[in-house]
Short mmCIF file of C-alpha atoms and ligand atoms in Angstrom, two decimals:
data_model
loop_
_atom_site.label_atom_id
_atom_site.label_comp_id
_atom_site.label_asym_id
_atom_site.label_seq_id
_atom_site.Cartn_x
_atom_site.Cartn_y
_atom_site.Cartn_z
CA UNK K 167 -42.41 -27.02 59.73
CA UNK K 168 -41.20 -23.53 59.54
CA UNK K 169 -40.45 -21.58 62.72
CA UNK K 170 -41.34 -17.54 63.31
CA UNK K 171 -39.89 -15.39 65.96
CA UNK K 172 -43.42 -13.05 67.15
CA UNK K 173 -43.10 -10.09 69.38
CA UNK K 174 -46.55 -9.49 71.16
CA UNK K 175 -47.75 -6.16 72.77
CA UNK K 176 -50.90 -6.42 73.53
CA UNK K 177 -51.54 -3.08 74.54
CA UNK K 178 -54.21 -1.37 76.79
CA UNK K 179 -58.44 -1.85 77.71
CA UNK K 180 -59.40 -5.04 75.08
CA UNK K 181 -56.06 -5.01 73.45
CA UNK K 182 -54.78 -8.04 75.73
CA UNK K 183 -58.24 -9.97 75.63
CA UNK K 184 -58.51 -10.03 71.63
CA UNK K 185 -54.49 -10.69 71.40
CA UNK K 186 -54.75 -13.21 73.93
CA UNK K 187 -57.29 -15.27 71.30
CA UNK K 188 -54.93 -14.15 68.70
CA UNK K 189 -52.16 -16.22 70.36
CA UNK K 190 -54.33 -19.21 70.89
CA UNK K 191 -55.17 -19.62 67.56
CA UNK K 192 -51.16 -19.64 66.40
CA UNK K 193 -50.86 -22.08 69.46
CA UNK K 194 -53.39 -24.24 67.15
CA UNK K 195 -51.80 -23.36 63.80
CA UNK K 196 -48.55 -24.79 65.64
CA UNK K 197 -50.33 -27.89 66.82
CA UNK K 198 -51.78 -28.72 63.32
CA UNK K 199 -48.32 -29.19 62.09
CA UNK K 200 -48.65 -26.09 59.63
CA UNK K 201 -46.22 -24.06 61.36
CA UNK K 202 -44.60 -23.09 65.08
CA UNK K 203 -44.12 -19.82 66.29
CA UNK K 204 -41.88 -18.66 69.52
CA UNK K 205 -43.72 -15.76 71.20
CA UNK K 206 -41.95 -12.97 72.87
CA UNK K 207 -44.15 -10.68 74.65
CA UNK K 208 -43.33 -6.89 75.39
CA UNK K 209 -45.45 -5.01 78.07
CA UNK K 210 -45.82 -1.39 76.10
CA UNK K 211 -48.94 0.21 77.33
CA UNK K 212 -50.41 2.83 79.43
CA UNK K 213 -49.74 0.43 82.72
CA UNK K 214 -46.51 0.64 81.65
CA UNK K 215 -46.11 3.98 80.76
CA UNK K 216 -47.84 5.02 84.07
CA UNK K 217 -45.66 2.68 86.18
CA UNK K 218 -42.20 3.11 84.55
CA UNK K 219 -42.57 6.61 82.48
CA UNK K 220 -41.22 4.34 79.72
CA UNK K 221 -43.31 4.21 76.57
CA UNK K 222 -41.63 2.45 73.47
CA UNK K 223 -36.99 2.01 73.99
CA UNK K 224 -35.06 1.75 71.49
CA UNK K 225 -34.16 -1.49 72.32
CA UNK K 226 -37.12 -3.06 71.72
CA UNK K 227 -37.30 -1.39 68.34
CA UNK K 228 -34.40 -2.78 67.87
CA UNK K 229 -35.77 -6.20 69.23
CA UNK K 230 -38.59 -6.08 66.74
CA UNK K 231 -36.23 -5.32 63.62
CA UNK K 232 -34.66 -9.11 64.49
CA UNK K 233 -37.90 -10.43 64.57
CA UNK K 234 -40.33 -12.19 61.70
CA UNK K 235 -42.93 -10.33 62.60
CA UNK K 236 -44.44 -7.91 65.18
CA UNK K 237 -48.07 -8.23 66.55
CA UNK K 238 -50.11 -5.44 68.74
CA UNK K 239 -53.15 -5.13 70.36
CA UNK K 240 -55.11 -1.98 70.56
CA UNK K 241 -53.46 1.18 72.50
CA UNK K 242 -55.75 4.14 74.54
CA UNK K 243 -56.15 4.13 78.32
CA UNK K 244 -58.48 7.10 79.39
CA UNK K 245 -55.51 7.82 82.25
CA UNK K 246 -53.14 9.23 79.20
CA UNK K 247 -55.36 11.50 77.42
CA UNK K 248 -52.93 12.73 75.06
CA UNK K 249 -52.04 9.35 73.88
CA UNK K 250 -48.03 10.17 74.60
CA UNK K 251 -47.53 6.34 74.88
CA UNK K 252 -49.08 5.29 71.73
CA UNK K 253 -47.71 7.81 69.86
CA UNK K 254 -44.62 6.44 70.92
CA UNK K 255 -45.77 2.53 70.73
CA UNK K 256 -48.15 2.53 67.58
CA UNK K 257 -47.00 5.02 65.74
CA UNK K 258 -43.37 4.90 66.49
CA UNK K 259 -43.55 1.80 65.55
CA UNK K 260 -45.17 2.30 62.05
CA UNK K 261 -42.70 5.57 61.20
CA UNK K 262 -39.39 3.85 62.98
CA UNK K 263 -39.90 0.94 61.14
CA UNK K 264 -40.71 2.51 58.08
CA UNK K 265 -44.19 0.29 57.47
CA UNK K 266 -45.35 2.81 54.83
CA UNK K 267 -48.13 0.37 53.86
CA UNK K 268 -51.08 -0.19 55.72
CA UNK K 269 -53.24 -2.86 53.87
CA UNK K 270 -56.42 -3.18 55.45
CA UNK K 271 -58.58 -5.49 53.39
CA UNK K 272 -62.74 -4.75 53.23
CA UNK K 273 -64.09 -8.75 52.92
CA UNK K 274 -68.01 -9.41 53.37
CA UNK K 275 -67.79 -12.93 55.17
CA UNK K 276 -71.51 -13.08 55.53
CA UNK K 277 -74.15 -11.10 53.95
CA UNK K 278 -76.04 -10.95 57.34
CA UNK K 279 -73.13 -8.36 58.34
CA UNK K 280 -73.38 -5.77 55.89
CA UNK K 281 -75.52 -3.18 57.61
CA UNK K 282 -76.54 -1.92 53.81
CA UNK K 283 -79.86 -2.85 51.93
CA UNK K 284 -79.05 -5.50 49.49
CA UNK K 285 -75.07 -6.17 49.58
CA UNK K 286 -74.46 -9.85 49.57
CA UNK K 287 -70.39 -9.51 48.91
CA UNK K 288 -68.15 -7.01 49.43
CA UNK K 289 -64.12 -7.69 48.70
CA UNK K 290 -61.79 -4.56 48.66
CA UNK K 291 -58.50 -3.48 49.54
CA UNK K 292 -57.52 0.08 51.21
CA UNK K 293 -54.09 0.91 51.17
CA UNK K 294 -53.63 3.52 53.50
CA UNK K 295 -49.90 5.52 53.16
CA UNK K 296 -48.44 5.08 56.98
CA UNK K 297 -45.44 7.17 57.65
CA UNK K 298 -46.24 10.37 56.85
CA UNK K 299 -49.51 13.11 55.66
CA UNK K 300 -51.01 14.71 58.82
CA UNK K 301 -49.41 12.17 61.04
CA UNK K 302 -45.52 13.22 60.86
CA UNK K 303 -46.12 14.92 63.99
CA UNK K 304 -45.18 18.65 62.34
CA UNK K 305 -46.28 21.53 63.99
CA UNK K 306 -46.83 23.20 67.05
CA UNK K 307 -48.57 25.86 69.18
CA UNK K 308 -47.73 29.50 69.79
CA UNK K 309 -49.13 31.38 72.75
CA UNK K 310 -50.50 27.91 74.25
CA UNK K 311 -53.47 28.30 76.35
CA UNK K 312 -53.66 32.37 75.39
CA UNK K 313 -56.70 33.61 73.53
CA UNK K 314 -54.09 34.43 71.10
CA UNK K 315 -53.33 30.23 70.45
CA UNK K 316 -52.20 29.39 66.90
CA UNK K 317 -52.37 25.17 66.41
CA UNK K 318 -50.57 24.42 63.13
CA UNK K 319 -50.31 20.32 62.09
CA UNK K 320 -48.57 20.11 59.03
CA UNK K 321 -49.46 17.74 56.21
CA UNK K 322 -46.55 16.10 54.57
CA UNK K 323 -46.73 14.75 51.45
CA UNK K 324 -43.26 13.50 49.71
CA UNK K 325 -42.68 12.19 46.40
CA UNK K 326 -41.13 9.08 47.23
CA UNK K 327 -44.04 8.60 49.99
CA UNK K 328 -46.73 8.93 47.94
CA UNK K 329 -44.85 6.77 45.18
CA UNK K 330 -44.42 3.76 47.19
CA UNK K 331 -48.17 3.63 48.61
CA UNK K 332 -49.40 3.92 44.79
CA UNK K 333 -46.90 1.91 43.53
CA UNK K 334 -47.42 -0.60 46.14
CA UNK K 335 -51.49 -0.36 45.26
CA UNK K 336 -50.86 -0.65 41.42
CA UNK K 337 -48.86 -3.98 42.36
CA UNK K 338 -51.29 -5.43 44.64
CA UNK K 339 -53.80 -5.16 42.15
CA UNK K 340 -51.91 -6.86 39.18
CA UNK K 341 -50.47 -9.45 41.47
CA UNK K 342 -54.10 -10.15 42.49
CA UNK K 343 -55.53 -9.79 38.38
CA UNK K 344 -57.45 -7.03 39.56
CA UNK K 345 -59.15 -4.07 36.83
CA UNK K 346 -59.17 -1.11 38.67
CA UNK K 347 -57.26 1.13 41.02
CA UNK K 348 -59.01 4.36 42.77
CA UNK K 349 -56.73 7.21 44.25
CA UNK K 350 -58.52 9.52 46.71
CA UNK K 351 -57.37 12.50 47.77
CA UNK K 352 -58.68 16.34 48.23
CA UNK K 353 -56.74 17.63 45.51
CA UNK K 354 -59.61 20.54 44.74
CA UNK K 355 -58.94 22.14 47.93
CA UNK K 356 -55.57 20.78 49.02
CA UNK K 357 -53.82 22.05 45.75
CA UNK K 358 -50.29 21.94 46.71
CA UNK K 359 -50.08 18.39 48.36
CA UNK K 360 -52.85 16.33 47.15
CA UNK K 361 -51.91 17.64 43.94
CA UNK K 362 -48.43 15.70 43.89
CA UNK K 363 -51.06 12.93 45.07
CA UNK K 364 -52.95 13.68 41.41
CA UNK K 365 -49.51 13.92 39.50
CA UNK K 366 -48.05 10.84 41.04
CA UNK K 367 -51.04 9.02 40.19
CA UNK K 368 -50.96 9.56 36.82
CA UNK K 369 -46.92 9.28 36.07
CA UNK K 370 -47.08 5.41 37.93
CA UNK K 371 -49.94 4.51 37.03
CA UNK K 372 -48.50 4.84 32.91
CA UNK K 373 -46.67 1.82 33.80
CA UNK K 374 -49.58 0.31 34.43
CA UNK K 375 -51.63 0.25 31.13
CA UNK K 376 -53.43 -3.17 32.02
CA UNK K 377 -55.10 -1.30 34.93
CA UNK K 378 -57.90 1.36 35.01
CA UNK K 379 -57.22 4.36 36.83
CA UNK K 380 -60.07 5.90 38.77
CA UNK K 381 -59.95 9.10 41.07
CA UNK K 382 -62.49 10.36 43.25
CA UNK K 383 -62.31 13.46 45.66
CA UNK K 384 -62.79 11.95 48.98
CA UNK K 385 -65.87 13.18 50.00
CA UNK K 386 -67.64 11.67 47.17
CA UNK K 387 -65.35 8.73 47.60
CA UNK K 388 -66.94 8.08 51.54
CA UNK K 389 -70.70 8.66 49.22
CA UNK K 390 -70.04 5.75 46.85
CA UNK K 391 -68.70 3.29 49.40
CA UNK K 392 -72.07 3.50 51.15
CA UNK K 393 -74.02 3.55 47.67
CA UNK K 394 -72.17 1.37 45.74
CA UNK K 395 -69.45 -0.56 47.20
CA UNK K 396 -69.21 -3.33 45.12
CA UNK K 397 -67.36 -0.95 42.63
CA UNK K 398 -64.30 -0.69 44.70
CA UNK K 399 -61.46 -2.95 44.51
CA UNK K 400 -58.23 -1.21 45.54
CA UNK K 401 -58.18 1.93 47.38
CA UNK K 402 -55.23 4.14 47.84
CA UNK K 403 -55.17 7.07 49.73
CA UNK K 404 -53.37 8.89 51.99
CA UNK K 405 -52.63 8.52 56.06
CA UNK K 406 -55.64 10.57 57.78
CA UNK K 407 -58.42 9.45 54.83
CA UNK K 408 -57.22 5.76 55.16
CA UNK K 409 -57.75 5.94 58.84
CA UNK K 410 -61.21 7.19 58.55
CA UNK K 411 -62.26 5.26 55.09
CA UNK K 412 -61.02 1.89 57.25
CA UNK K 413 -63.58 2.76 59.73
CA UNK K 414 -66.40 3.03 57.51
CA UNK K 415 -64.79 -0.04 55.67
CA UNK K 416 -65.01 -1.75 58.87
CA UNK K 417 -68.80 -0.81 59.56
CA UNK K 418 -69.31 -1.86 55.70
CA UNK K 419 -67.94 -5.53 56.79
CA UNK K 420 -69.79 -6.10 60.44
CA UNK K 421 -67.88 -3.74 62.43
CA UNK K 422 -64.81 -2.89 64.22
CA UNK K 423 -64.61 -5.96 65.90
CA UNK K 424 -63.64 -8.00 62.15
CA UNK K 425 -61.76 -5.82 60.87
CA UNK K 426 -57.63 -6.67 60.55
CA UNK K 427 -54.75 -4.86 59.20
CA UNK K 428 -51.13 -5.37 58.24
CA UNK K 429 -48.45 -2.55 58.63
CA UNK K 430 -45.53 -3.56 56.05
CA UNK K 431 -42.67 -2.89 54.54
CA UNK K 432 -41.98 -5.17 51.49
CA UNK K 433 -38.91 -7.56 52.42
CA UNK K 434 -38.65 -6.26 56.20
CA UNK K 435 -40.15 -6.74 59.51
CA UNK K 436 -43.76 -6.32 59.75
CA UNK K 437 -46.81 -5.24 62.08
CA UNK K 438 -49.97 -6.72 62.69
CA UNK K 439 -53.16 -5.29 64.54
CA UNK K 440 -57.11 -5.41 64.52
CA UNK K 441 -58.53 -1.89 63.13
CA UNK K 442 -60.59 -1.30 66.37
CA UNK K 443 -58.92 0.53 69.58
CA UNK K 444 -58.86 -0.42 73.10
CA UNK K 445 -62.63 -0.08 73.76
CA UNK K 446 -62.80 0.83 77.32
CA UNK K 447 -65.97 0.26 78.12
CA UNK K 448 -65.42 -3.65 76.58
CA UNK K 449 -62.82 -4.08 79.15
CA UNK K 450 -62.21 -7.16 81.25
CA UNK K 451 -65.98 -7.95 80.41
CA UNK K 452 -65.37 -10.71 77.82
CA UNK K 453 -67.53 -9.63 75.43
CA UNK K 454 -64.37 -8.22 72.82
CA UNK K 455 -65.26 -9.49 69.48
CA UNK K 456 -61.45 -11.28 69.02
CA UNK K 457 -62.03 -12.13 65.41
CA UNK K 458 -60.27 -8.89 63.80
CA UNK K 459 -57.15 -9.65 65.64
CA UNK K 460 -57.19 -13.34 64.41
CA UNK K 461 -57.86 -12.20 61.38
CA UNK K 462 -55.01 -9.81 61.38
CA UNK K 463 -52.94 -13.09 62.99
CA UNK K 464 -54.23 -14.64 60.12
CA UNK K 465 -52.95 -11.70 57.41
CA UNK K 466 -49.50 -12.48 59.64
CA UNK K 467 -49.46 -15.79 58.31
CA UNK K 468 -50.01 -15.01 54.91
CA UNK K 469 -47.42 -12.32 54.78
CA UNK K 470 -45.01 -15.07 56.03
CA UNK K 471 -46.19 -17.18 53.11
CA UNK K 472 -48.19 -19.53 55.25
CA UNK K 473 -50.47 -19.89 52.94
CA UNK K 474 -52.03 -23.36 54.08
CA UNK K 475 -52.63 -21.35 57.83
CA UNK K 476 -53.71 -18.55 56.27
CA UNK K 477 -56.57 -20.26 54.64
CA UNK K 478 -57.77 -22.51 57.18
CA UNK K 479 -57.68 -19.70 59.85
CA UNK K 480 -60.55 -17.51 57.21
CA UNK K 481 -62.15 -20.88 57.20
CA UNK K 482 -62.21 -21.05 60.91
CA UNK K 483 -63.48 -17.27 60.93
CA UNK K 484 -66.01 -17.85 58.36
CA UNK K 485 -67.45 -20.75 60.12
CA UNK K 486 -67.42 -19.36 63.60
CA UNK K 487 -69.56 -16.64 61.95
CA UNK K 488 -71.89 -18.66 59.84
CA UNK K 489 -72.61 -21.11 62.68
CA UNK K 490 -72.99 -17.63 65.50
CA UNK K 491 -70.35 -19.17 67.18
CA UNK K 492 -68.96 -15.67 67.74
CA UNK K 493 -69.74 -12.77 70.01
CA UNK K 494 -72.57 -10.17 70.16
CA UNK K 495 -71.75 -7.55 67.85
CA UNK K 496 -71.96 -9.79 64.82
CA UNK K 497 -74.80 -12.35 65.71
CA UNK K 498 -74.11 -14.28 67.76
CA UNK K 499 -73.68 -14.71 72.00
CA UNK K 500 -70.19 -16.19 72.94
CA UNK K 501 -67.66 -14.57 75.00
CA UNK K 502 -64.66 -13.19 73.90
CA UNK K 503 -62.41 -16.73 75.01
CA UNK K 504 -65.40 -18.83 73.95
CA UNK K 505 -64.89 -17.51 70.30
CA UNK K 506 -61.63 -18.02 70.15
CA UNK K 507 -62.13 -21.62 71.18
CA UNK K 508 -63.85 -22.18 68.38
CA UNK K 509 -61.79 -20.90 66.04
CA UNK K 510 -58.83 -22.83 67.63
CA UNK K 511 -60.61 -26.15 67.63
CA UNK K 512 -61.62 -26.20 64.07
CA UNK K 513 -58.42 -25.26 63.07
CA UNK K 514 -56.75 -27.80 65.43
CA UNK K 515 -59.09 -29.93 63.65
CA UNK K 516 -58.07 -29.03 59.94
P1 LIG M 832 -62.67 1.73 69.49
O1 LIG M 832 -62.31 1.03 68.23
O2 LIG M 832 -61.90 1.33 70.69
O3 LIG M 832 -64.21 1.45 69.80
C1 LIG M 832 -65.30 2.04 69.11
C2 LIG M 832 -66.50 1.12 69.22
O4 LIG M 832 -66.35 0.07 68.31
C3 LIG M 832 -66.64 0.46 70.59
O5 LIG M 832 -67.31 1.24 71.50
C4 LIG M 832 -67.38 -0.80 70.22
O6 LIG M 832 -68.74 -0.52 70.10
C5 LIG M 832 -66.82 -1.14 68.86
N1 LIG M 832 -65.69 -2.09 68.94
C6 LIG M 832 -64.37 -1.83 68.79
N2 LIG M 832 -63.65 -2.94 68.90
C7 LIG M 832 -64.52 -3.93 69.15
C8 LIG M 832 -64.39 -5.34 69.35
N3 LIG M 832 -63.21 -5.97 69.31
N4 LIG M 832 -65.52 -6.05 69.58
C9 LIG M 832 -66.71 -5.47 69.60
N5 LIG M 832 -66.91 -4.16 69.40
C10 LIG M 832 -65.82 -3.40 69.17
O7 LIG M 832 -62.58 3.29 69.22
P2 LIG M 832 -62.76 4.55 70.20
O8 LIG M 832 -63.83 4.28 71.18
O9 LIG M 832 -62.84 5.72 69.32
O10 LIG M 832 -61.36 4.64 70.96
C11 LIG M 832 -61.06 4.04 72.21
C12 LIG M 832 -59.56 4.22 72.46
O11 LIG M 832 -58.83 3.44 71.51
C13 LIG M 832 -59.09 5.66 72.27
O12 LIG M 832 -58.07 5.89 73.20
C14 LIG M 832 -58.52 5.66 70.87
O13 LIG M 832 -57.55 6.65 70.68
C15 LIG M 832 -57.92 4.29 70.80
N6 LIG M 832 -57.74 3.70 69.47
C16 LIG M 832 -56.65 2.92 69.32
C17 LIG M 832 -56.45 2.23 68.13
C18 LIG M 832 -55.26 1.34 68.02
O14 LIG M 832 -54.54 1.14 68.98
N7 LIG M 832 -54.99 0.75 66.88
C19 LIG M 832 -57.39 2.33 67.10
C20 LIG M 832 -58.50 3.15 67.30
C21 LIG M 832 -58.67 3.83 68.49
C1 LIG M 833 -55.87 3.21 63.63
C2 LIG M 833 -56.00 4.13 64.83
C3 LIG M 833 -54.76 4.98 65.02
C4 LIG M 833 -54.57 5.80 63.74
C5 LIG M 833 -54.78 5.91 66.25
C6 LIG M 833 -54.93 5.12 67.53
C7 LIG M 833 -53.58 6.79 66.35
O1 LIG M 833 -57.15 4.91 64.72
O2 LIG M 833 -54.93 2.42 63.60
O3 LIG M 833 -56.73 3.25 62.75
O4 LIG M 833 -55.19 6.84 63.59
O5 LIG M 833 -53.80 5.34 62.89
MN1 LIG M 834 -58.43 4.32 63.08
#
């Protein structure tokens, strides 16, 4: 049995709760036989932050680099309303590391979750470029608080970024036998950096003559994935629509409370989460859906190439949803805990 280093930061409001499941359920992975994990756990969060002043040290960047693989919560504490420390914890984490990939898979796993007329199954990726776009953190603000204010947030778009996120998308899908690949950007307004987005697209995607190439602006991109989602099966886009496609993509699945995502780097250290944020008005109340951070545990697993875990955890998901042995928000009336029990005895008893 194979052996992972984890480093755990659970984070702030439901972060801890849904991690906490998360945890359990490698606990049960280990106890199967399938493979053994030994957990670190960092305390990054606004408590933290609050207490100490100290959001994200280099050290434990440099902790994480040494590690298999890297596993957070959910980050946002009404107390730091500027988000300093998960600027620092989240994103730092994503830019430092360089996880330009942020896969966040779209899977119906029952058709009583899709909240559209008709939709029985639903499987797409969206790969959503992480290190850079509106995100780099450019810009700044002249004659602050002054009826005078100028705001400027700059949206950077490099070559080799938006390579690697459509390169990596164009892989996926041949790796996976997939037909079709559909860039989104805003490249009829945003004509200078959406349009390397439309240029890029079309140079690496030549390489990739066994795959259809499909663009849509992303307005009309957000229409079709309530009309007809089904057409979708790999989505690449760039950092701000990714973030706000996911959460429609989540809604399209059964909500934020299912849906998982892995930050990665091909060949390096990697970061798992759930979609959702800290919920604060969830908090401490047990009623967290944990099931998108076990199922980002369980993307974890098969990014280590666990694929035997992997499986049985979706199985365990699955089930926990088809019997409603799962919380509220998708059908069912366990606690937070009391669904992750579940999931950790059937796959205890795999
Ligand atoms: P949110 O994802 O925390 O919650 C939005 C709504 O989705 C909740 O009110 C709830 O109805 C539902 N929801 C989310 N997670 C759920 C779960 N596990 N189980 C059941 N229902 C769930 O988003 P928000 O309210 O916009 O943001 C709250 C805080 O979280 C903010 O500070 C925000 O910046 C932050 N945030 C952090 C992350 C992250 O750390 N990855 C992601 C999104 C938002
Ligand atoms: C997400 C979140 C983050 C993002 C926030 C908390 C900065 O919404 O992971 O989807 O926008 O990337
Ligand atoms: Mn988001």
């Amino acid at each position: 049995m194979k052996r992972y280093r984890i480093g755990v930061v659970g984070g702030d409001g439901i972060g801890p709760e849904v991690t906490r499941e998360a945890m359990k359920v490698l606990e049960a992975v280990e106890a199967a036989g399938l493979a053994g994990f030994d957990v670190k756990e960092f305390p990054y969060g606004a408590d933290h932050y609050l207490e100490t002043g100290e959001t994200l040290p280099d050290e434990a960047l440099e902790e994480f680099r040494a590690l298999d693989s890297v596993f957070m919560g959910a980050f946002g504490d009404p107390r730091v309303p500027d988000m300093r420390h998960a600027a620092d914890i989240l994103l730092g984490t994503r830019f430092r590391l360089d996880l330009y990939v942020n896969h966040r898979p779209v899977k119906l796993l029952h058709e009583r979750l899709c909240p559209l007329k008709g939709v029985s199954a639903l499987d797409f990726t969206v790969f959503r470029e992480n290190t850079e776009g509106l995100y780099a953190g450019m810009g700044g603000n002249f004659k602050l608080g002054t009826p005078d204010e100028i705001a400027t947030q700059e949206d950077i778009n490099t070559r080799k970024g938006v390579e690697r996120i459509i390169r990596h998308a164009f892989e996926f899908a041949r790796k996976r036998g997939l037909e079709r690949v559909c860039m989104s950007d805003k490249s009829n307004a945003l004509r200078y950096g959406h349009d390397l987005w439309t240029r890029v697209f079309a140079e690496v995607g030549a390489e990739y003559p066994d795959i259809e190439k499909d663009h849509l602006y992303v307005d009309a991109l957000v229409m079709q994935l309530v009309r007809k989602p089904h057409m979708f099966q790999v989505i690449v886009t760039c950092n701000m629509f990714g973030d706000i496609i996911t959460d429609l993509g989540a809604a399209l699945q059964g909500g934020l409370g299912l849906a998982a995502s892995a930050n990665l780097h091909p060949g390096e250290v990697a970061m798992f989460e759930p979609v959702h944020g800290s919920a604060p008005k969830y908090t401490g109340k047990d009623v967290a859906n944990p099931l998108g951070a076990i199922l980002a545990a369980q993307m974890m697993l098969a990014e280590l190439g666990e694929t035997s875990a992997a499986k049985v955890v979706e199985d365990a998901v699955r089930e926990s949803i088809r019997t409603r042995k799962c919380t509220r928000d998708v059908g069912g009336s366990l606690g937070t805990a009391a669904t992750g029990d579940f999931v950790v005895d059937y796959v205890r008893n795999c």
